[in-house]
Amino acid sequence: MVDKLSNTELLEKVWNSSIDGMVLSDKNGIVIKANQQYYNIYGYSENEIVGQNFAIIFSVEQREIVNQQYQELFNCQDIPPKFESQIQRKDGTFRIVLSRIEFIYHNNEKIALLSVITDITEQKNYEKQILEQNEILKLAFDNEKVAWWDWDYESGNVKYSPNKATIIGYSVEEFPINVYKICDLIHPDDYEPTMKLMVEHLQGKKQYYEVIYRIKTKTNTYNYYYDFGKIIERTSDGKPKRLFGIVFNINQQKEIEIQLSQSEEKYKLIAENTSDGIFIADANGKITYVSVSYCKQLGYTEQEELLNTTKEIYNLIHPDERDELFSKIYKEIEEQKTDLIYNFRAKHKNGHYIWREDHAKYNYDKQGKLLFSTVICRDITERKTYENELIASKVKAEESDHLKSAFLRNISHEIRTPMNAICGFSDMLLKPNLSYEKQKQFTDIVHKSVNQLLSVIENTITISHIETNQLKINTIEFNPNKLILELFDEYELHKTKIEKTHIELQHKIDNQTSIVLINDYSRLKQIFKILIDNSFKFTEQGKIEFGYSITDNQINFYVIDTGLGIPKDKQEIIFKSFAQADDTIRTLFGGVGLGLSIAVGLIKLIGGQLTINSEENKGTEISFSLPIENIESSINQNIEPNKKGLENSIILVAEDEDFNFDYIEELLSETNIKIVRAINGQKAVEICKSQNVDIILMDIKMPIMNGFEATNEIRKFNKTVPIIAQTAYSYKREDCINSGFTDYIAKPFNDEQLIKIIKQYIDNE
């Protein structure tokens, strides 16, 4: 198509789509044509520019000069390739532009001038900011007290500002660049504490590295330095890669502290507590001294703002604590107490309050009259915040403990109830002369109770695995239609079992599009079953609908019901483990409150996010989305299904427990499949070597050789025979697959589940 465009059409497209402004003017300066970007830059319309002298965009005073410059430019032979200038838009604002000029010739004669205009205002502003920031940094580090360092963790080499060596007493050439050699200069008494703080930061125990240490100078003397830094870059696996920090020469401050420590008692006290605020007040409460730290603590920049005043101390204290605190102080002074501690809120200059802990020392004369008081003020806001957080955590822990206690009480009931039915009706089934109707009734009760008990156990194990991050997913390719139709068939039967045939069950799938989902089929089905079970549980009338819709590259699964609904204020708590929206729900419907917690955990695990839209007494919609892959290919299976009929097939059952083997034999009795038994893993290997079998049902826990070991041995000489793991242990399906098994079935299982998985690999048609 492109080669069919004329040159004129191509030029027109370039002209209109250019991000630069372009204007064409004749030798008299009359604008022949301009593109839209040119109008955008100057703020004029096409009607205001085309056909006018290009100088119209300048002020009246400038137009004559601009026209003269235009003629000179048009007549000159050499023109500048580009130049910058400041222009004024129609609205009066100014912009900086870069102009490039080309002449248009016809028969070797100049007939027009093409100007290409680029708005570089933002670029110039950014360059200005960079220059200003560089100047600020240069001023910050261009002194003898502070320097920066940049440590490449992997190599151990350190870059630093040029003055880093000089503030420590070395020339740039003399000062080492390797961090370990630099550390060798640290005073022996400071080395271990310094390394400890650095290691704690590198291990993530501290957010930053901060330490004061002494370093040996070139003259073998030691100076004090304050060093502060942190990790600014990590490797892809989270390990430190680069650290950056600053170092201050604080030798002078340290010398002052040493001198103060040798002075009078009150200056000694100041020196010992330089990190806290300090003030001294006379007998009348007038402040005679305040430290810089005290001023900073309260947001003041000038010490004079707090000196020579008694009113300020009173006003700084929170109104709720003011009178009580001063009454206490006056009483303790009357009793000539000396060392006291007060906790209260003090007002910051900007209006907010900080928590302070004041250590006051009262000094009296021989007659017991107050001379002056020295007060050390510590900002404990962070500590108070931490204490409040601890209190909140304690409340939360107690709430969690309450939920778990309620859960334990409830799960005891949920386990004992079906166990009572199982034990009781199993005994009744042993009674002689029991009618067929009673046998069927009691058997159904035992069967339902077993399923109920199994559900409680499985949910408890699943939530435990989720909360300890031990649950993994096994991704396969599958069409979601298969999942939805399978669930629909199951729950159509389930309605009858739970006596809710009056509830309409609907499903929605997409038959028009070939969709392949790459995810964990069994976990996705588990999520749906939790949500649909909940809907049946809390829906007495109306309908339940589930399925999916497609938007862009997302598949949106949902379950909608017309049940009880969930109040807005309860919609968050129901997703917590052991919780239900209302304790009365548990009383009415039972359950241990784990279902939605499991669903949320599983949805997060497979890459989705659960959302809920519910209205009390109207119904609930729960949905979650997953990415989809439109792959035009068939779904792969681990083993190609065997097309032989079951009646001609041979199954090897590796099972050491007699009653388990008898149970399996009974489940398969009507299939006419030939059953061969191995009582341990070693026997299973020997049988596989001596005869052909179509499928193997392998128990995991067996004597002599377990199921994993036996499967490993069989796979050495037979790569294709389907081997199904069967176990009561909570192994992950993917662990079994990775160990050579074809599939996995968990005990206990029924005839439907067992025959289904066998037919998956031995087709009975």
PDB file of N, CA and C in Angstrom, residues 500-561:
ATOM      1  N   LYS A 500     -33.030 -29.870  48.269  1.00  0.00           N
ATOM      2  CA  LYS A 500     -33.241 -28.495  47.807  1.00  0.00           C
ATOM      3  C   LYS A 500     -33.475 -28.473  46.298  1.00  0.00           C
ATOM      4  N   THR A 501     -34.299 -29.407  45.846  1.00  0.00           N
ATOM      5  CA  THR A 501     -34.586 -29.480  44.409  1.00  0.00           C
ATOM      6  C   THR A 501     -35.384 -28.281  43.918  1.00  0.00           C
ATOM      7  N   HIS A 502     -36.026 -27.556  44.837  1.00  0.00           N
ATOM      8  CA  HIS A 502     -36.814 -26.375  44.439  1.00  0.00           C
ATOM      9  C   HIS A 502     -35.933 -25.191  44.053  1.00  0.00           C
ATOM     10  N   ILE A 503     -34.642 -25.227  44.382  1.00  0.00           N
ATOM     11  CA  ILE A 503     -33.733 -24.126  44.020  1.00  0.00           C
ATOM     12  C   ILE A 503     -33.253 -24.343  42.592  1.00  0.00           C
ATOM     13  N   GLU A 504     -33.424 -23.320  41.772  1.00  0.00           N
ATOM     14  CA  GLU A 504     -33.015 -23.404  40.365  1.00  0.00           C
ATOM     15  C   GLU A 504     -31.494 -23.247  40.262  1.00  0.00           C
ATOM     16  N   LEU A 505     -30.846 -24.192  39.578  1.00  0.00           N
ATOM     17  CA  LEU A 505     -29.393 -24.139  39.384  1.00  0.00           C
ATOM     18  C   LEU A 505     -29.101 -23.817  37.923  1.00  0.00           C
ATOM     19  N   GLN A 506     -28.330 -22.753  37.701  1.00  0.00           N
ATOM     20  CA  GLN A 506     -27.996 -22.322  36.344  1.00  0.00           C
ATOM     21  C   GLN A 506     -26.487 -22.234  36.185  1.00  0.00           C
ATOM     22  N   HIS A 507     -26.023 -22.415  34.949  1.00  0.00           N
ATOM     23  CA  HIS A 507     -24.604 -22.233  34.675  1.00  0.00           C
ATOM     24  C   HIS A 507     -24.432 -21.462  33.374  1.00  0.00           C
ATOM     25  N   LYS A 508     -23.302 -20.802  33.257  1.00  0.00           N
ATOM     26  CA  LYS A 508     -23.011 -20.008  32.064  1.00  0.00           C
ATOM     27  C   LYS A 508     -21.600 -20.322  31.594  1.00  0.00           C
ATOM     28  N   ILE A 509     -21.484 -20.720  30.315  1.00  0.00           N
ATOM     29  CA  ILE A 509     -20.172 -20.975  29.715  1.00  0.00           C
ATOM     30  C   ILE A 509     -20.121 -20.305  28.353  1.00  0.00           C
ATOM     31  N   ASP A 510     -18.948 -20.277  27.747  1.00  0.00           N
ATOM     32  CA  ASP A 510     -18.754 -19.680  26.426  1.00  0.00           C
ATOM     33  C   ASP A 510     -18.441 -20.805  25.439  1.00  0.00           C
ATOM     34  N   ASN A 511     -19.421 -21.131  24.577  1.00  0.00           N
ATOM     35  CA  ASN A 511     -19.228 -22.200  23.589  1.00  0.00           C
ATOM     36  C   ASN A 511     -18.692 -21.684  22.265  1.00  0.00           C
ATOM     37  N   GLN A 512     -18.563 -20.359  22.156  1.00  0.00           N
ATOM     38  CA  GLN A 512     -18.152 -19.766  20.881  1.00  0.00           C
ATOM     39  C   GLN A 512     -16.642 -19.626  20.758  1.00  0.00           C
ATOM     40  N   THR A 513     -15.959 -19.600  21.881  1.00  0.00           N
ATOM     41  CA  THR A 513     -14.523 -19.322  21.878  1.00  0.00           C
ATOM     42  C   THR A 513     -13.759 -20.530  22.401  1.00  0.00           C
ATOM     43  N   SER A 514     -12.628 -20.818  21.757  1.00  0.00           N
ATOM     44  CA  SER A 514     -11.756 -21.892  22.235  1.00  0.00           C
ATOM     45  C   SER A 514     -10.821 -21.327  23.290  1.00  0.00           C
ATOM     46  N   ILE A 515     -11.095 -21.667  24.539  1.00  0.00           N
ATOM     47  CA  ILE A 515     -10.330 -21.097  25.653  1.00  0.00           C
ATOM     48  C   ILE A 515      -9.507 -22.184  26.311  1.00  0.00           C
ATOM     49  N   VAL A 516      -8.260 -21.878  26.599  1.00  0.00           N
ATOM     50  CA  VAL A 516      -7.413 -22.779  27.377  1.00  0.00           C
ATOM     51  C   VAL A 516      -6.912 -22.013  28.590  1.00  0.00           C
ATOM     52  N   LEU A 517      -7.196 -22.548  29.752  1.00  0.00           N
ATOM     53  CA  LEU A 517      -6.760 -21.944  31.005  1.00  0.00           C
ATOM     54  C   LEU A 517      -5.579 -22.745  31.533  1.00  0.00           C
ATOM     55  N   ILE A 518      -4.527 -22.052  31.922  1.00  0.00           N
ATOM     56  CA  ILE A 518      -3.347 -22.717  32.487  1.00  0.00           C
ATOM     57  C   ILE A 518      -3.342 -22.449  33.984  1.00  0.00           C
ATOM     58  N   ASN A 519      -3.807 -23.418  34.757  1.00  0.00           N
ATOM     59  CA  ASN A 519      -3.919 -23.218  36.199  1.00  0.00           C
ATOM     60  C   ASN A 519      -4.100 -24.578  36.864  1.00  0.00           C
ATOM     61  N   ASP A 520      -4.408 -24.548  38.157  1.00  0.00           N
ATOM     62  CA  ASP A 520      -4.600 -25.775  38.921  1.00  0.00           C
ATOM     63  C   ASP A 520      -6.083 -26.159  38.873  1.00  0.00           C
ATOM     64  N   TYR A 521      -6.398 -27.189  38.106  1.00  0.00           N
ATOM     65  CA  TYR A 521      -7.792 -27.605  37.898  1.00  0.00           C
ATOM     66  C   TYR A 521      -8.448 -27.991  39.224  1.00  0.00           C
ATOM     67  N   SER A 522      -7.756 -28.796  40.019  1.00  0.00           N
ATOM     68  CA  SER A 522      -8.357 -29.301  41.256  1.00  0.00           C
ATOM     69  C   SER A 522      -8.590 -28.180  42.260  1.00  0.00           C
ATOM     70  N   ARG A 523      -7.632 -27.222  42.356  1.00  0.00           N
ATOM     71  CA  ARG A 523      -7.817 -26.108  43.290  1.00  0.00           C
ATOM     72  C   ARG A 523      -8.961 -25.203  42.839  1.00  0.00           C
ATOM     73  N   LEU A 524      -9.053 -24.977  41.529  1.00  0.00           N
ATOM     74  CA  LEU A 524     -10.132 -24.145  41.006  1.00  0.00           C
ATOM     75  C   LEU A 524     -11.484 -24.798  41.285  1.00  0.00           C
ATOM     76  N   LYS A 525     -11.535 -26.096  41.122  1.00  0.00           N
ATOM     77  CA  LYS A 525     -12.778 -26.810  41.419  1.00  0.00           C
ATOM     78  C   LYS A 525     -13.090 -26.737  42.913  1.00  0.00           C
ATOM     79  N   GLN A 526     -12.058 -26.828  43.740  1.00  0.00           N
ATOM     80  CA  GLN A 526     -12.253 -26.728  45.188  1.00  0.00           C
ATOM     81  C   GLN A 526     -12.828 -25.370  45.572  1.00  0.00           C
ATOM     82  N   ILE A 527     -12.333 -24.307  44.936  1.00  0.00           N
ATOM     83  CA  ILE A 527     -12.842 -22.952  45.200  1.00  0.00           C
ATOM     84  C   ILE A 527     -14.325 -22.876  44.847  1.00  0.00           C
ATOM     85  N   PHE A 528     -14.666 -23.359  43.640  1.00  0.00           N
ATOM     86  CA  PHE A 528     -16.061 -23.326  43.210  1.00  0.00           C
ATOM     87  C   PHE A 528     -16.948 -24.108  44.179  1.00  0.00           C
ATOM     88  N   LYS A 529     -16.482 -25.260  44.621  1.00  0.00           N
ATOM     89  CA  LYS A 529     -17.303 -26.089  45.503  1.00  0.00           C
ATOM     90  C   LYS A 529     -17.549 -25.390  46.841  1.00  0.00           C
ATOM     91  N   ILE A 530     -16.533 -24.693  47.350  1.00  0.00           N
ATOM     92  CA  ILE A 530     -16.717 -23.934  48.590  1.00  0.00           C
ATOM     93  C   ILE A 530     -17.790 -22.868  48.393  1.00  0.00           C
ATOM     94  N   LEU A 531     -17.685 -22.113  47.282  1.00  0.00           N
ATOM     95  CA  LEU A 531     -18.616 -21.013  47.043  1.00  0.00           C
ATOM     96  C   LEU A 531     -20.023 -21.526  46.763  1.00  0.00           C
ATOM     97  N   ILE A 532     -20.145 -22.605  45.959  1.00  0.00           N
ATOM     98  CA  ILE A 532     -21.475 -23.141  45.647  1.00  0.00           C
ATOM     99  C   ILE A 532     -22.090 -23.785  46.886  1.00  0.00           C
ATOM    100  N   ASP A 533     -21.280 -24.507  47.675  1.00  0.00           N
ATOM    101  CA  ASP A 533     -21.789 -25.082  48.929  1.00  0.00           C
ATOM    102  C   ASP A 533     -22.332 -23.990  49.837  1.00  0.00           C
ATOM    103  N   ASN A 534     -21.603 -22.875  49.937  1.00  0.00           N
ATOM    104  CA  ASN A 534     -22.074 -21.749  50.744  1.00  0.00           C
ATOM    105  C   ASN A 534     -23.407 -21.231  50.235  1.00  0.00           C
ATOM    106  N   SER A 535     -23.525 -21.116  48.906  1.00  0.00           N
ATOM    107  CA  SER A 535     -24.769 -20.616  48.328  1.00  0.00           C
ATOM    108  C   SER A 535     -25.933 -21.536  48.666  1.00  0.00           C
ATOM    109  N   PHE A 536     -25.745 -22.851  48.518  1.00  0.00           N
ATOM    110  CA  PHE A 536     -26.812 -23.790  48.873  1.00  0.00           C
ATOM    111  C   PHE A 536     -27.130 -23.724  50.365  1.00  0.00           C
ATOM    112  N   LYS A 537     -26.082 -23.508  51.158  1.00  0.00           N
ATOM    113  CA  LYS A 537     -26.256 -23.489  52.604  1.00  0.00           C
ATOM    114  C   LYS A 537     -27.147 -22.343  53.049  1.00  0.00           C
ATOM    115  N   PHE A 538     -26.966 -21.178  52.408  1.00  0.00           N
ATOM    116  CA  PHE A 538     -27.656 -19.973  52.865  1.00  0.00           C
ATOM    117  C   PHE A 538     -28.767 -19.517  51.914  1.00  0.00           C
ATOM    118  N   THR A 539     -29.162 -20.379  50.977  1.00  0.00           N
ATOM    119  CA  THR A 539     -30.237 -20.032  50.051  1.00  0.00           C
ATOM    120  C   THR A 539     -31.395 -21.003  50.243  1.00  0.00           C
ATOM    121  N   GLU A 540     -32.558 -20.467  50.578  1.00  0.00           N
ATOM    122  CA  GLU A 540     -33.746 -21.287  50.784  1.00  0.00           C
ATOM    123  C   GLU A 540     -34.725 -21.188  49.623  1.00  0.00           C
ATOM    124  N   GLN A 541     -34.702 -20.059  48.897  1.00  0.00           N
ATOM    125  CA  GLN A 541     -35.605 -19.865  47.769  1.00  0.00           C
ATOM    126  C   GLN A 541     -34.841 -19.168  46.637  1.00  0.00           C
ATOM    127  N   GLY A 542     -35.328 -19.368  45.391  1.00  0.00           N
ATOM    128  CA  GLY A 542     -34.737 -18.633  44.279  1.00  0.00           C
ATOM    129  C   GLY A 542     -33.797 -19.490  43.459  1.00  0.00           C
ATOM    130  N   LYS A 543     -32.636 -18.938  43.155  1.00  0.00           N
ATOM    131  CA  LYS A 543     -31.738 -19.653  42.254  1.00  0.00           C
ATOM    132  C   LYS A 543     -30.273 -19.438  42.641  1.00  0.00           C
ATOM    133  N   ILE A 544     -29.438 -20.302  42.091  1.00  0.00           N
ATOM    134  CA  ILE A 544     -27.981 -20.186  42.211  1.00  0.00           C
ATOM    135  C   ILE A 544     -27.418 -20.295  40.796  1.00  0.00           C
ATOM    136  N   GLU A 545     -26.581 -19.318  40.437  1.00  0.00           N
ATOM    137  CA  GLU A 545     -25.970 -19.330  39.104  1.00  0.00           C
ATOM    138  C   GLU A 545     -24.459 -19.245  39.249  1.00  0.00           C
ATOM    139  N   PHE A 546     -23.732 -20.023  38.444  1.00  0.00           N
ATOM    140  CA  PHE A 546     -22.279 -19.931  38.446  1.00  0.00           C
ATOM    141  C   PHE A 546     -21.766 -20.117  37.027  1.00  0.00           C
ATOM    142  N   GLY A 547     -20.564 -19.651  36.780  1.00  0.00           N
ATOM    143  CA  GLY A 547     -19.983 -19.747  35.441  1.00  0.00           C
ATOM    144  C   GLY A 547     -18.873 -18.741  35.267  1.00  0.00           C
ATOM    145  N   TYR A 548     -18.758 -18.221  34.049  1.00  0.00           N
ATOM    146  CA  TYR A 548     -17.699 -17.257  33.791  1.00  0.00           C
ATOM    147  C   TYR A 548     -18.073 -16.383  32.608  1.00  0.00           C
ATOM    148  N   SER A 549     -17.347 -15.268  32.500  1.00  0.00           N
ATOM    149  CA  SER A 549     -17.433 -14.394  31.331  1.00  0.00           C
ATOM    150  C   SER A 549     -16.016 -14.001  30.942  1.00  0.00           C
ATOM    151  N   ILE A 550     -15.835 -13.515  29.724  1.00  0.00           N
ATOM    152  CA  ILE A 550     -14.514 -13.165  29.212  1.00  0.00           C
ATOM    153  C   ILE A 550     -14.453 -11.662  28.958  1.00  0.00           C
ATOM    154  N   THR A 551     -13.432 -11.005  29.492  1.00  0.00           N
ATOM    155  CA  THR A 551     -13.148  -9.603  29.178  1.00  0.00           C
ATOM    156  C   THR A 551     -11.658  -9.477  28.903  1.00  0.00           C
ATOM    157  N   ASP A 552     -11.322  -9.006  27.703  1.00  0.00           N
ATOM    158  CA  ASP A 552      -9.919  -8.886  27.297  1.00  0.00           C
ATOM    159  C   ASP A 552      -9.229 -10.240  27.490  1.00  0.00           C
ATOM    160  N   ASN A 553      -8.143 -10.276  28.242  1.00  0.00           N
ATOM    161  CA  ASN A 553      -7.407 -11.521  28.489  1.00  0.00           C
ATOM    162  C   ASN A 553      -7.666 -12.056  29.894  1.00  0.00           C
ATOM    163  N   GLN A 554      -8.865 -11.759  30.405  1.00  0.00           N
ATOM    164  CA  GLN A 554      -9.228 -12.206  31.743  1.00  0.00           C
ATOM    165  C   GLN A 554     -10.471 -13.083  31.665  1.00  0.00           C
ATOM    166  N   ILE A 555     -10.493 -14.128  32.468  1.00  0.00           N
ATOM    167  CA  ILE A 555     -11.701 -14.921  32.638  1.00  0.00           C
ATOM    168  C   ILE A 555     -12.247 -14.624  34.019  1.00  0.00           C
ATOM    169  N   ASN A 556     -13.500 -14.219  34.077  1.00  0.00           N
ATOM    170  CA  ASN A 556     -14.122 -13.768  35.323  1.00  0.00           C
ATOM    171  C   ASN A 556     -15.101 -14.833  35.814  1.00  0.00           C
ATOM    172  N   PHE A 557     -14.692 -15.601  36.815  1.00  0.00           N
ATOM    173  CA  PHE A 557     -15.543 -16.624  37.405  1.00  0.00           C
ATOM    174  C   PHE A 557     -16.459 -15.988  38.455  1.00  0.00           C
ATOM    175  N   TYR A 558     -17.646 -16.558  38.629  1.00  0.00           N
ATOM    176  CA  TYR A 558     -18.571 -15.987  39.603  1.00  0.00           C
ATOM    177  C   TYR A 558     -19.535 -17.050  40.109  1.00  0.00           C
ATOM    178  N   VAL A 559     -20.098 -16.775  41.294  1.00  0.00           N
ATOM    179  CA  VAL A 559     -21.200 -17.552  41.866  1.00  0.00           C
ATOM    180  C   VAL A 559     -22.199 -16.547  42.418  1.00  0.00           C
ATOM    181  N   ILE A 560     -23.452 -16.629  41.961  1.00  0.00           N
ATOM    182  CA  ILE A 560     -24.495 -15.688  42.383  1.00  0.00           C
ATOM    183  C   ILE A 560     -25.623 -16.494  43.014  1.00  0.00           C
ATOM    184  N   ASP A 561     -26.143 -15.995  44.146  1.00  0.00           N
ATOM    185  CA  ASP A 561     -27.294 -16.656  44.755  1.00  0.00           C
ATOM    186  C   ASP A 561     -28.299 -15.621  45.242  1.00  0.00           C
TER     187      ASP A 561
END
